[in-house]
Amino acid sequence: MSNLRGTVRVTGVAVRAMLVLTLVLGVGYALVVTGIGQLALPWQANGSLVDAKGAPTGGWTGGSAPVGSTLVGQSFTDSKGDALPQYFQPRPSAAGKDGYDPTASGGSNLGPNNPDLVKAISERRAAIAAREHVAESAVPADAVTASGSGLDPQISPAYALLQVNRVAEARGLDASAVRRLVESRIQTRDLGFLGTARVNVLELNQALDALPR
């Protein structure tokens, strides 16, 4: 009988501890962090959405309808899925059927020697070389490979600069002006040593749209 009472007491303590910790850590902590985010950084907490002019929008910021997020990549294609020549293109995405699906974030899970991946990279390299009128050896790695999340909004400066001539020609702009725009949008390593230099494709294309014709 004493063993039974002891088991019941220990079980009761465990259940009460679980309920308290669930309320404190599972509910209270989440509410506090969410509240701080909404009060201190409402734009970032609601997805870092921007409108067609690149201005913050969505959440408590109000403003125009969002056209994208600075944190999630997106495609710049026509209704047929073909790349729009007047815009800089992102890296490939394996997230979802058409790529850049936030609900299906992930890579292809194919190894570097997988024949399907090797074939896809080869085809992408040939297509990009033809589109940008360069040798296949000049195509950067991020232009033909998807990121682990499939949602990266940035590309390497090398891939951005590779696209300058095509974008400038499609828009009737001087290539040097477009090149300067790309160079002004290069983000350096965080704290000087974290990550790599990169260019946010959405922000670059919006700055491109804002250039005087």
Coordinates of C-alpha atoms in Angstrom, one line a residue:
M1 CA 0.0 0.0 0.0
S2 CA 2.8 2.4 0.9
N3 CA 4.5 1.7 -2.5
L4 CA 1.2 2.5 -4.2
R5 CA 0.8 5.8 -2.4
G6 CA 4.4 6.6 -3.2
T7 CA 3.9 5.9 -6.8
V8 CA 0.7 8.0 -6.9
R9 CA 2.5 10.9 -5.2
V10 CA 5.5 10.8 -7.6
T11 CA 3.2 10.6 -10.5
G12 CA 1.2 13.5 -9.3
V13 CA 4.3 15.6 -8.9
A14 CA 5.5 14.7 -12.4
V15 CA 2.1 15.6 -13.9
R16 CA 2.0 18.9 -12.1
A17 CA 5.5 19.7 -13.1
M18 CA 4.7 18.9 -16.7
L19 CA 1.6 21.1 -16.7
V20 CA 3.5 24.0 -15.1
L21 CA 6.4 23.7 -17.5
T22 CA 4.1 23.4 -20.5
L23 CA 2.3 26.6 -19.5
V24 CA 5.5 28.5 -18.7
L25 CA 7.7 27.3 -21.6
G26 CA 5.2 26.2 -24.2
V27 CA 2.7 29.0 -23.8
G28 CA 4.1 31.8 -21.8
Y29 CA 7.5 31.9 -23.4
A30 CA 6.0 31.8 -26.9
L31 CA 3.6 34.7 -26.1
V32 CA 6.4 36.8 -24.6
V33 CA 8.8 36.3 -27.5
T34 CA 5.9 36.9 -30.0
G35 CA 4.9 40.1 -28.2
I36 CA 8.4 41.4 -28.1
G37 CA 8.8 40.7 -31.8
Q38 CA 5.6 42.5 -32.7
L39 CA 6.4 45.5 -30.6
A40 CA 10.1 45.9 -31.3
L41 CA 10.4 44.5 -34.9
P42 CA 6.9 44.2 -36.4
W43 CA 8.1 44.2 -40.0
Q44 CA 10.7 41.5 -39.5
A45 CA 8.4 39.4 -37.3
N46 CA 5.7 39.4 -40.0
G47 CA 8.0 38.1 -42.8
S48 CA 10.0 41.2 -44.0
L49 CA 7.5 41.8 -46.7
V50 CA 8.0 44.6 -49.3
D51 CA 5.7 46.2 -51.8
A52 CA 6.4 46.8 -55.5
K53 CA 8.5 49.9 -54.7
G54 CA 10.6 48.0 -52.1
A55 CA 9.0 49.7 -49.1
P56 CA 8.2 47.6 -46.0
T57 CA 4.6 46.5 -45.9
G58 CA 2.4 43.9 -44.3
G59 CA 1.7 43.3 -40.6
W60 CA 1.5 46.5 -38.5
T61 CA 3.3 48.5 -41.1
G62 CA 0.3 48.7 -43.4
G63 CA 1.1 50.0 -46.8
S64 CA 0.6 48.5 -50.2
A65 CA 0.1 44.9 -51.1
P66 CA 3.3 42.9 -50.7
V67 CA 5.0 41.4 -53.8
G68 CA 7.6 39.4 -51.9
S69 CA 9.8 38.9 -48.9
T70 CA 13.5 39.9 -48.6
L71 CA 14.0 36.6 -46.7
V72 CA 12.5 34.2 -49.2
G73 CA 13.5 33.8 -52.8
Q74 CA 11.1 33.9 -55.7
S75 CA 11.1 33.3 -59.5
F76 CA 11.0 36.1 -62.1
T77 CA 9.3 34.3 -64.9
D78 CA 6.4 34.8 -67.4
S79 CA 3.2 32.8 -67.5
K80 CA 5.0 30.0 -69.3
G81 CA 7.7 29.7 -66.7
D82 CA 10.4 31.2 -68.9
A83 CA 12.9 33.6 -67.3
L84 CA 12.1 37.2 -67.9
P85 CA 15.2 38.7 -69.6
Q86 CA 14.8 42.1 -68.0
Y87 CA 15.2 40.8 -64.5
F88 CA 18.1 39.2 -62.6
Q89 CA 17.4 35.5 -62.0
P90 CA 17.7 33.6 -58.7
R91 CA 19.5 30.3 -58.2
P92 CA 17.5 27.1 -58.8
S93 CA 15.1 25.8 -56.1
A94 CA 14.0 22.3 -55.2
A95 CA 11.3 23.5 -52.8
G96 CA 8.0 22.4 -54.3
K97 CA 7.0 21.6 -57.8
D98 CA 7.8 25.1 -59.2
G99 CA 10.4 26.0 -56.7
Y100 CA 10.5 28.6 -53.9
D101 CA 7.5 27.1 -52.1
P102 CA 7.8 28.0 -48.4
T103 CA 5.6 25.1 -47.4
A104 CA 7.9 22.6 -49.0
S105 CA 11.3 24.0 -48.0
G106 CA 14.2 21.6 -48.6
G107 CA 16.9 20.4 -51.0
S108 CA 16.7 17.7 -53.6
N109 CA 18.5 15.3 -51.2
L110 CA 20.5 14.0 -54.2
G111 CA 24.2 13.2 -53.7
P112 CA 26.9 14.9 -55.8
N113 CA 27.4 11.8 -57.9
N114 CA 23.7 11.1 -58.5
P115 CA 23.2 10.9 -62.2
D116 CA 19.9 12.9 -62.1
L117 CA 21.6 15.7 -60.3
V118 CA 24.7 15.6 -62.6
K119 CA 22.3 15.8 -65.6
A120 CA 20.3 18.6 -64.2
I121 CA 23.4 20.7 -63.4
S122 CA 24.8 20.0 -66.9
E123 CA 21.6 21.1 -68.5
R124 CA 21.3 24.2 -66.3
R125 CA 24.9 25.2 -67.0
A126 CA 24.4 24.9 -70.8
A127 CA 21.1 26.9 -70.6
I128 CA 22.6 29.7 -68.6
A129 CA 25.7 29.9 -70.7
A130 CA 23.5 30.2 -73.8
R131 CA 21.2 32.8 -72.1
E132 CA 24.1 35.0 -70.9
H133 CA 26.3 34.4 -74.0
V134 CA 29.3 33.1 -72.0
A135 CA 31.3 30.0 -71.8
E136 CA 30.0 27.2 -69.6
S137 CA 33.1 27.4 -67.5
A138 CA 32.1 31.0 -66.6
V139 CA 28.8 29.9 -64.9
P140 CA 29.1 30.1 -61.1
A141 CA 28.2 27.1 -59.0
D142 CA 25.2 28.8 -57.3
A143 CA 23.6 29.4 -60.7
V144 CA 23.2 25.7 -61.3
T145 CA 22.7 24.3 -57.8
A146 CA 19.8 24.7 -55.3
S147 CA 20.4 25.7 -51.7
G148 CA 19.6 23.4 -48.8
S149 CA 16.4 25.2 -47.9
G150 CA 15.5 26.0 -51.5
L151 CA 14.4 29.4 -50.4
D152 CA 17.6 31.5 -50.5
P153 CA 16.8 35.0 -51.6
Q154 CA 20.4 35.8 -52.5
I155 CA 22.9 34.9 -55.3
S156 CA 26.6 35.3 -55.5
P157 CA 28.1 38.6 -56.8
A158 CA 29.6 36.5 -59.6
Y159 CA 26.2 35.3 -60.8
A160 CA 24.7 38.7 -60.5
L161 CA 27.5 40.3 -62.5
L162 CA 27.2 37.5 -65.1
Q163 CA 23.6 38.7 -65.9
V164 CA 24.4 42.4 -66.3
N165 CA 24.8 42.5 -70.1
R166 CA 21.6 40.6 -70.7
V167 CA 19.5 42.7 -68.3
A168 CA 21.0 46.0 -69.7
E169 CA 20.2 44.9 -73.2
A170 CA 16.7 43.9 -72.4
R171 CA 16.0 47.2 -70.7
G172 CA 17.9 49.4 -73.1
L173 CA 20.2 50.6 -70.4
D174 CA 24.0 51.2 -70.3
A175 CA 25.7 48.0 -69.0
S176 CA 28.0 50.1 -66.8
A177 CA 25.1 51.6 -65.0
V178 CA 23.6 48.2 -64.3
R179 CA 26.9 46.9 -63.2
R180 CA 27.3 49.8 -60.7
L181 CA 23.8 49.0 -59.4
V182 CA 24.8 45.4 -58.8
E183 CA 28.0 46.4 -57.1
S184 CA 26.2 48.8 -54.8
R185 CA 23.9 46.0 -53.7
I186 CA 26.6 43.5 -52.7
Q187 CA 26.2 42.6 -49.1
T188 CA 29.5 41.7 -47.4
R189 CA 30.1 39.0 -44.8
D190 CA 28.2 39.5 -41.5
L191 CA 30.6 40.9 -38.9
G192 CA 33.3 40.6 -41.5
F193 CA 33.7 36.8 -41.3
L194 CA 30.3 35.1 -41.2
G195 CA 28.8 33.8 -44.5
T196 CA 29.8 35.0 -47.9
A197 CA 29.2 38.1 -50.1
R198 CA 25.8 38.0 -51.7
V199 CA 23.2 40.0 -53.6
N200 CA 19.5 39.9 -52.7
V201 CA 17.7 39.3 -56.0
L202 CA 14.3 40.9 -55.1
E203 CA 15.9 44.0 -53.8
L204 CA 18.2 44.2 -56.8
N205 CA 15.3 43.9 -59.3
Q206 CA 13.3 46.5 -57.4
A207 CA 16.2 48.9 -57.5
L208 CA 16.5 48.1 -61.2
D209 CA 12.8 49.0 -61.8
A210 CA 13.5 52.3 -60.0
L211 CA 16.3 53.4 -62.4
P212 CA 15.4 56.3 -64.7
R213 CA 14.7 55.2 -68.3

